[in-house]
Structures are given as C-alpha cells and as structure tokens.
Amino acid sequence: MAPTTLLIDKHVRYIQDLGKHTDSLAYHLTAHLRINAVYWGLVALCVMGHPDALDHDDTLAYVMSCWDDDAGAFGAHPGHDAHIHATLSAIQILAIHDALDRVDVPRVTAYILALQQPSGVFAGDAFGETDTRFLYIAVNALALLGQLDRLDKDKTVGYIRQCANFDGGFGSVAGAESHAAQVFVCTAALAILDRLDVVDVPSLGWWLAERQMASGGLNGRPEKLEDVCYSFWVLSSMSILNKMTWIDADKLIEFILSAQDPEGGGISDRPENMVDVFHTQFGVAGLSLLGYPGLQDLDPVYCMPASVIDRMGLRKGWKALPRRPL
Amino acid sequence: MLNLNPEFYTVWNYRRNILINGIFPACSPAEKHETLSNDLSMTTAALKAHPKVYWIWNHRRWCLENLPDGGEGDDPQAWRRSSWERELFIVDKMFDRDPRNFHVWNYRRYVLSNMPVPRTAASELAFTTKMIESKLSNFSAWHHRTKVFSSLRTSSELDIHHYLPNEFEIVHNALYTEPNDQGVWLYHRWLMGTGEDRQLLEREIGVIQELLCEEPSNKWCMESLVRYKQMLLQNHSSTLGNSEAQNLVRQCLDLLRKLEELDPARRQRYQDLAAEVKT
C-alpha cells in the first residue's frame, strides 16, 4: 500500500547512507553531481527538522575539497573542473552552515561575472553552454555572497524577457518552449532582482495551475507525464506569484507521499520507481510549500531553508500555504 | 570514460583541451576536419543511447563551431556547409524517437540560426505542419510554429495576415479532432493575440460555442470562451451596448460556475476570475 504520511526517519537514514556506498559503481558514476547531491540532501534534512544529521565538519571539509584553484570556483567533486552549478551548491551548503567566510568571495564573484555573455545569459563554465538555469544560479549565488550590486541587472533581465513565451512561461534559451523548471529559474531570478513586473501573471498562473494531472501530480509541460520534482518547480513559481491556492493541495500531497519508498526511504519521480536524492529533496520541498505538518519552511526563491535566508536578510515576498497542525 | 558516463563533464573538458592544445596545432585543415567529424560521429552514437544528456549536445555544438575552412573544390565553406546540413537530418532522426525532446528542438533552432546557408522560413513552417499532422498533441511543434511566425514578422519575409485564415482553419480542425488537447487551445490563444479585432473575437466565440454544444462538458471550451468574452468587455466596451455587456458578464460568470464544478482542483482560480469579471 502506498504510504500516506511522510516517513521522515526513513528519509533521514536514506540521506545519511548516501555517502557510505563509496565502493559501488553507482557512487562513482554520479560523482559529477556529488556536491549538488550533498546540497539536495542537506536541504531535505533541514526541512525535515534534522539539520545536524550530516556531520558539520565533514561536510565543510568536503565542500572545500571541491575548490578548483585554477578556475577560482567549485567543482562537483574533488579533482573535477569548476562549474557554476557546483559553485552555487558549495555556497548554499556553506550558507546553511553559516560558514561563507571560507569562500574567496572576490575570486568566486569574478568567476561568476565573467560567465555572463553579451546577450545577458550566463554560461555554465568556460566551454560556454548557456541556459537560463545558469543565469538563475549566478543571480542566486551573487545574492548569497552579498555581491548582487556587481551584476548588470538590466542586461540580465533583458535576457529573461527574451525567453518569455506567449503562454506566460519561460524557456531555457531565447526561442525555447516553456518548461516548469525554466519557469522556476526565471521567476525566482526576477524575484531576487525585484523585477516580477516582467511576468504575465494571469497567463503564467493559468499555465502553472494546468500542470496538475488527474493523479494529483504535476507535469512540466502540456501533455507530459507527472513527476515529483515538478512539485517544486511549479510550486516555487506559484508561491512567488502568490497563486498556491490554484491547485488541489491535498491531491498533490497524496501523490508525493505515494512516491516514497516505505522500506529504504527516499522519494522517486513517480510511484514504484527507483528513489534518488534529487527527487527526495524536491518532494520534501514541495510538501513544505504545501503546508505539510511538522516540516520547516523552505524559501522557494533560493531553494534554501527559510530560516537561513531570513538570517541573511534576503527574503523576498513569496507565500506558501499555511503550515497544517500535526 | 565518456561511454561509461557521458555526464562526466570534466572528461569532456579534458578531451577538448587535448584537442585544442595537443592535436589541432599540428593538424592540417583536412586532419582537423576529420578529427572533428569523428567526434561528431561519436556524439551521434552517444545521443542514440542518451538523447537527453546536455553535455553530449554541447560537445556537438563545439565540434561544429570549430570546423575549419575548406573542402572539396575551392569553396572555403564546403565542409561547414555539408556538416551543418547533416545536422537537420540527425535532428529528424531524433524526432522519430521522441518528438517532444526539448534538447532536440533547441538544437534545431540553434542549427537553423547558425547554418552557413539559412533555410527559408517557409520551409520551416512546412516542417512544423508535418510534425503537427503526425501528432496533434505535440505542443513543442505548435510552439515552434509561433516562433517561426514571429521571425517571419520581424524579417518581413511574409505578412502574417496573409497566413491567418489558413492558421485558423488548421487550428479549428485540430480543436474538433482533439478537443481536450491543451496545446491546441494554447495555439488558438496565441493566434487571437490581445483581442483588438472585435469581429475576430466574435467569430471565434461562435466557433467555440458550436464546439461546446457537441462537447458540453469540455472545460477548455469554457475557459477560452471566458477569456475571449472578457477581451470583448475589456477592449471593446465603448462599442458594446449596455445590455450586451451585462449579458457577457453573466455568461462569463455562468461558465466559471460550471468550471468550478467540472474542475474542482482549480476551483479557487475560477472564483478569483469571477471576482475579476464582476469588477
């Protein structure tokens, strides 16, 4: 039978055990996402009220071991090249641990700013793949580092405008189809830059509301399958636009809970599939925004524990559903 | 390593650095062309197994962008031309397997805007027609069609008003065939634009009302009717009679009440829209 409550103890154990399988091939085949996985696991733990389940010193030592001194930014794992995505995860983990003083802020800031292209979009690394994901990552990272003043905001917003479609959504590059994950990155970047005036709220609110399927789960584009990770991509955008009431929260909670692995812990993309830490984090994040009882607040703009963003004074005007009593 | 894990981005970087610093400096243009062609073949094979891995697509772009001048005959563009042309063929093959893969669509737009000999917008329009005909619910193809028209408009290659009657015919047929397909309704919404043309609004409201008679519980019909009737109220209030306007308001509120019953998951949105219509 599908679980009907959040199995917090199982998920905490699942996340704690992720780093222990160092002799498995799967561990090494996912090394290119390791620091991102640490961030996903840590945020899920914070939201579930277990921020100390991963060892503080080990975590910080691991993050610092991912530093790529040639590039002046972080890679996904020790010895891996610097990349903007790994760099944001490193900054986020350090911010959660109130340890941003370990970052070489001038070098990381220079690394990020140098990745902005003439169009305003950002590349992910020196080889130049561009995407609104990297633009959001740059904006988020600069905000966490207190360096947002260094960014050419008009140029950055200009590129997001180019990615806006008639349906109210945003794509990965200018001309691309609207996609829920790209809607999140563009909407959240605009929230950080105080430029939500760019969003066509009635159209986008409708488009987001129509992501809910009969199963209660959310999909990422019209006529596609539902997937737990869209719980975050869609709900974060809805909470930023204050439209959380436009879908059926109970049915979505039921869908996310049904994708848990009741034995080994963790959450998968949809019921009966293999779990992973990515879907575990975005499932838990979605539940937090839906007001699921007993969880901590998640800040949808930065995808960080809300308490951390509040402490840093970076909170923007989003609205989740009220926390339900236990 | 890359066959084992094509997402190992550091290895892709390592490979490119070897090519740039170790191999290309000692290469003739023909050798460089051959090396890059081999890498293109390697990524073709990799994409067959992993069609959604960003890093493989990136490497493909990098190979194309680094092709040297030269080729058969004296045309310095010959290699480049034949390689870029081949890309559209690869894209077609990838669409045979998954016509919604956004990597492939983005790659297609990238190829179109970078190829040495640009394709005409008319032929691209024909391509989207073919994709839509093979699967009506492929919103990616409808989306692409909006972008082709937008590029036509800015390049003034053709006048969209010349195409509009045909577009409405296509979309009406699609609505009657797949009345529950969200993507087709989205395309209709795009065609309607901001609703400045009162005659057009009234004509389309009539078409959708007819469809609603055949599909009395179709929520997309009702949603669209509310939108277009609201457009009449907002954009054409000065030419609407008082009783006509009141009728439209009443019709919108009736439709929104039905939508609440029909689609309770989104009840709050319909209530919010109703509050807006009342003011």
mmCIF file of C-alpha atoms in Angstrom, chain A residues 25 28-33 74-77 79-83 86 125 127 129 131 133-134 162 164-167 172-179 182 202-203 205-207 209-213 219 221-224 243 245-248 251, chain B residues 4-5 7-14 16-17 20 52 54-55 58 61-62 98 100-102 105-106 109 137 139-144 146-147 180-183 185-187 189-190 219-220 223 227 263-270 272-273:
data_model
loop_
_atom_site.group_PDB
_atom_site.id
_atom_site.type_symbol
_atom_site.label_atom_id
_atom_site.label_comp_id
_atom_site.label_asym_id
_atom_site.label_seq_id
_atom_site.Cartn_x
_atom_site.Cartn_y
_atom_site.Cartn_z
ATOM 1 C CA LEU A 25 29.945 1.773 -9.241
ATOM 2 C CA HIS A 28 31.364 6.853 -8.897
ATOM 3 C CA LEU A 29 29.069 7.225 -11.898
ATOM 4 C CA THR A 30 27.294 10.061 -10.095
ATOM 5 C CA ALA A 31 30.453 11.870 -8.940
ATOM 6 C CA HIS A 32 29.745 14.675 -11.433
ATOM 7 C CA LEU A 33 26.718 15.590 -9.275
ATOM 8 C CA PHE A 74 33.997 24.941 -7.087
ATOM 9 C CA GLY A 75 33.764 21.651 -8.999
ATOM 10 C CA ALA A 76 31.295 18.829 -8.483
ATOM 11 C CA HIS A 77 33.779 16.610 -6.603
ATOM 12 C CA GLY A 79 39.526 16.948 -8.921
ATOM 13 C CA HIS A 80 36.534 17.907 -11.089
ATOM 14 C CA ASP A 81 36.535 21.161 -13.083
ATOM 15 C CA ALA A 82 34.827 24.270 -11.768
ATOM 16 C CA HIS A 83 31.222 24.774 -12.848
ATOM 17 C CA ALA A 86 28.674 23.137 -8.350
ATOM 18 C CA ASP A 125 31.578 27.062 -17.413
ATOM 19 C CA PHE A 127 33.216 25.938 -22.522
ATOM 20 C CA GLU A 129 26.867 26.159 -22.658
ATOM 21 C CA ASP A 131 20.901 28.431 -20.285
ATOM 22 C CA ARG A 133 19.420 27.811 -15.341
ATOM 23 C CA PHE A 134 22.908 29.307 -15.215
ATOM 24 C CA GLN A 162 13.772 37.208 -24.499
ATOM 25 C CA ALA A 164 9.296 34.720 -22.225
ATOM 26 C CA ASN A 165 6.639 32.969 -24.308
ATOM 27 C CA PHE A 166 3.053 33.885 -25.146
ATOM 28 C CA ASP A 167 1.774 31.271 -22.664
ATOM 29 C CA SER A 172 15.897 27.526 -21.385
ATOM 30 C CA VAL A 173 17.149 29.874 -24.111
ATOM 31 C CA ALA A 174 15.526 32.527 -26.307
ATOM 32 C CA GLY A 175 13.009 30.750 -28.540
ATOM 33 C CA ALA A 176 12.674 27.628 -26.379
ATOM 34 C CA GLU A 177 9.361 26.136 -25.245
ATOM 35 C CA SER A 178 8.069 26.953 -21.754
ATOM 36 C CA HIS A 179 9.106 24.334 -19.212
ATOM 37 C CA GLN A 182 12.821 27.081 -16.557
ATOM 38 C CA PRO A 202 -2.617 35.745 -15.328
ATOM 39 C CA SER A 203 -1.213 33.662 -18.193
ATOM 40 C CA GLY A 205 -0.680 31.389 -13.212
ATOM 41 C CA TRP A 206 -3.069 29.551 -15.527
ATOM 42 C CA TRP A 207 -0.266 27.629 -17.227
ATOM 43 C CA ALA A 209 -2.323 25.537 -12.500
ATOM 44 C CA GLU A 210 -2.873 23.371 -15.569
ATOM 45 C CA ARG A 211 0.263 21.368 -14.709
ATOM 46 C CA GLN A 212 -1.770 19.342 -12.193
ATOM 47 C CA MET A 213 -2.892 15.978 -13.577
ATOM 48 C CA ASN A 219 3.890 17.720 -15.086
ATOM 49 C CA ARG A 221 4.833 20.863 -19.929
ATOM 50 C CA PRO A 222 1.452 20.276 -21.602
ATOM 51 C CA GLU A 223 0.698 16.630 -22.432
ATOM 52 C CA LYS A 224 3.667 15.213 -20.499
ATOM 53 C CA LYS A 243 -1.107 31.509 -6.605
ATOM 54 C CA THR A 245 -4.420 28.084 -3.977
ATOM 55 C CA TRP A 246 -4.937 27.487 -7.706
ATOM 56 C CA ILE A 247 -4.338 23.718 -7.497
ATOM 57 C CA ASP A 248 -5.578 20.887 -5.275
ATOM 58 C CA LYS A 251 -4.185 15.537 -4.075
ATOM 59 C CA LEU B 4 30.662 4.782 -19.315
ATOM 60 C CA ASN B 5 29.373 8.141 -18.084
ATOM 61 C CA GLU B 7 27.736 13.291 -17.965
ATOM 62 C CA PHE B 8 31.297 13.340 -16.683
ATOM 63 C CA TYR B 9 31.744 16.956 -17.807
ATOM 64 C CA THR B 10 35.336 17.205 -16.579
ATOM 65 C CA VAL B 11 36.292 14.466 -19.053
ATOM 66 C CA TRP B 12 34.590 16.290 -21.926
ATOM 67 C CA ASN B 13 36.599 19.403 -20.951
ATOM 68 C CA TYR B 14 39.755 17.320 -20.755
ATOM 69 C CA ARG B 16 38.547 19.362 -25.728
ATOM 70 C CA ASN B 17 41.683 20.691 -24.063
ATOM 71 C CA ILE B 20 42.851 22.373 -28.696
ATOM 72 C CA LYS B 52 18.733 13.982 -23.004
ATOM 73 C CA TYR B 54 23.204 18.172 -22.104
ATOM 74 C CA TRP B 55 26.952 17.516 -22.243
ATOM 75 C CA ASN B 58 27.307 20.706 -26.009
ATOM 76 C CA ARG B 61 27.939 22.275 -30.858
ATOM 77 C CA TRP B 62 31.587 22.778 -30.031
ATOM 78 C CA ASP B 98 10.815 11.438 -29.326
ATOM 79 C CA ARG B 100 8.857 16.262 -27.593
ATOM 80 C CA ASN B 101 12.543 16.133 -26.599
ATOM 81 C CA PHE B 102 13.309 19.802 -25.878
ATOM 82 C CA TRP B 105 14.026 21.305 -30.536
ATOM 83 C CA ASN B 106 16.538 23.709 -29.012
ATOM 84 C CA ARG B 109 16.696 26.231 -33.572
ATOM 85 C CA SER B 137 -0.821 16.866 -29.281
ATOM 86 C CA PHE B 139 2.819 21.226 -28.286
ATOM 87 C CA SER B 140 6.540 21.573 -28.988
ATOM 88 C CA ALA B 141 5.682 21.754 -32.690
ATOM 89 C CA TRP B 142 2.893 24.301 -32.131
ATOM 90 C CA HIS B 143 5.284 26.366 -30.013
ATOM 91 C CA HIS B 144 7.913 26.229 -32.750
ATOM 92 C CA THR B 146 4.686 30.531 -33.136
ATOM 93 C CA LYS B 147 8.425 31.231 -33.227
ATOM 94 C CA ASN B 180 -9.158 18.033 -24.861
ATOM 95 C CA ASP B 181 -5.665 18.827 -26.050
ATOM 96 C CA GLN B 182 -4.306 21.762 -24.077
ATOM 97 C CA GLY B 183 -1.612 22.538 -26.640
ATOM 98 C CA TRP B 185 -6.019 25.588 -27.235
ATOM 99 C CA LEU B 186 -2.780 27.364 -26.352
ATOM 100 C CA TYR B 187 -2.038 27.820 -30.028
ATOM 101 C CA ARG B 189 -4.879 31.674 -27.763
ATOM 102 C CA TRP B 190 -1.653 32.757 -29.454
ATOM 103 C CA LYS B 219 -13.513 22.717 -19.850
ATOM 104 C CA TRP B 220 -11.155 24.141 -22.489
ATOM 105 C CA GLU B 223 -12.057 28.556 -20.332
ATOM 106 C CA ARG B 227 -11.151 34.639 -21.932
ATOM 107 C CA ASP B 263 -12.687 21.055 -12.458
ATOM 108 C CA PRO B 264 -12.713 21.325 -8.656
ATOM 109 C CA ALA B 265 -8.888 21.075 -8.354
ATOM 110 C CA ARG B 266 -8.658 24.614 -9.761
ATOM 111 C CA ARG B 267 -11.812 25.959 -8.067
ATOM 112 C CA GLN B 268 -10.055 28.886 -6.414
ATOM 113 C CA ARG B 269 -8.770 30.179 -9.727
ATOM 114 C CA TYR B 270 -12.279 30.230 -11.213
ATOM 115 C CA ASP B 272 -10.721 34.627 -8.491
ATOM 116 C CA LEU B 273 -11.576 35.100 -12.184
#
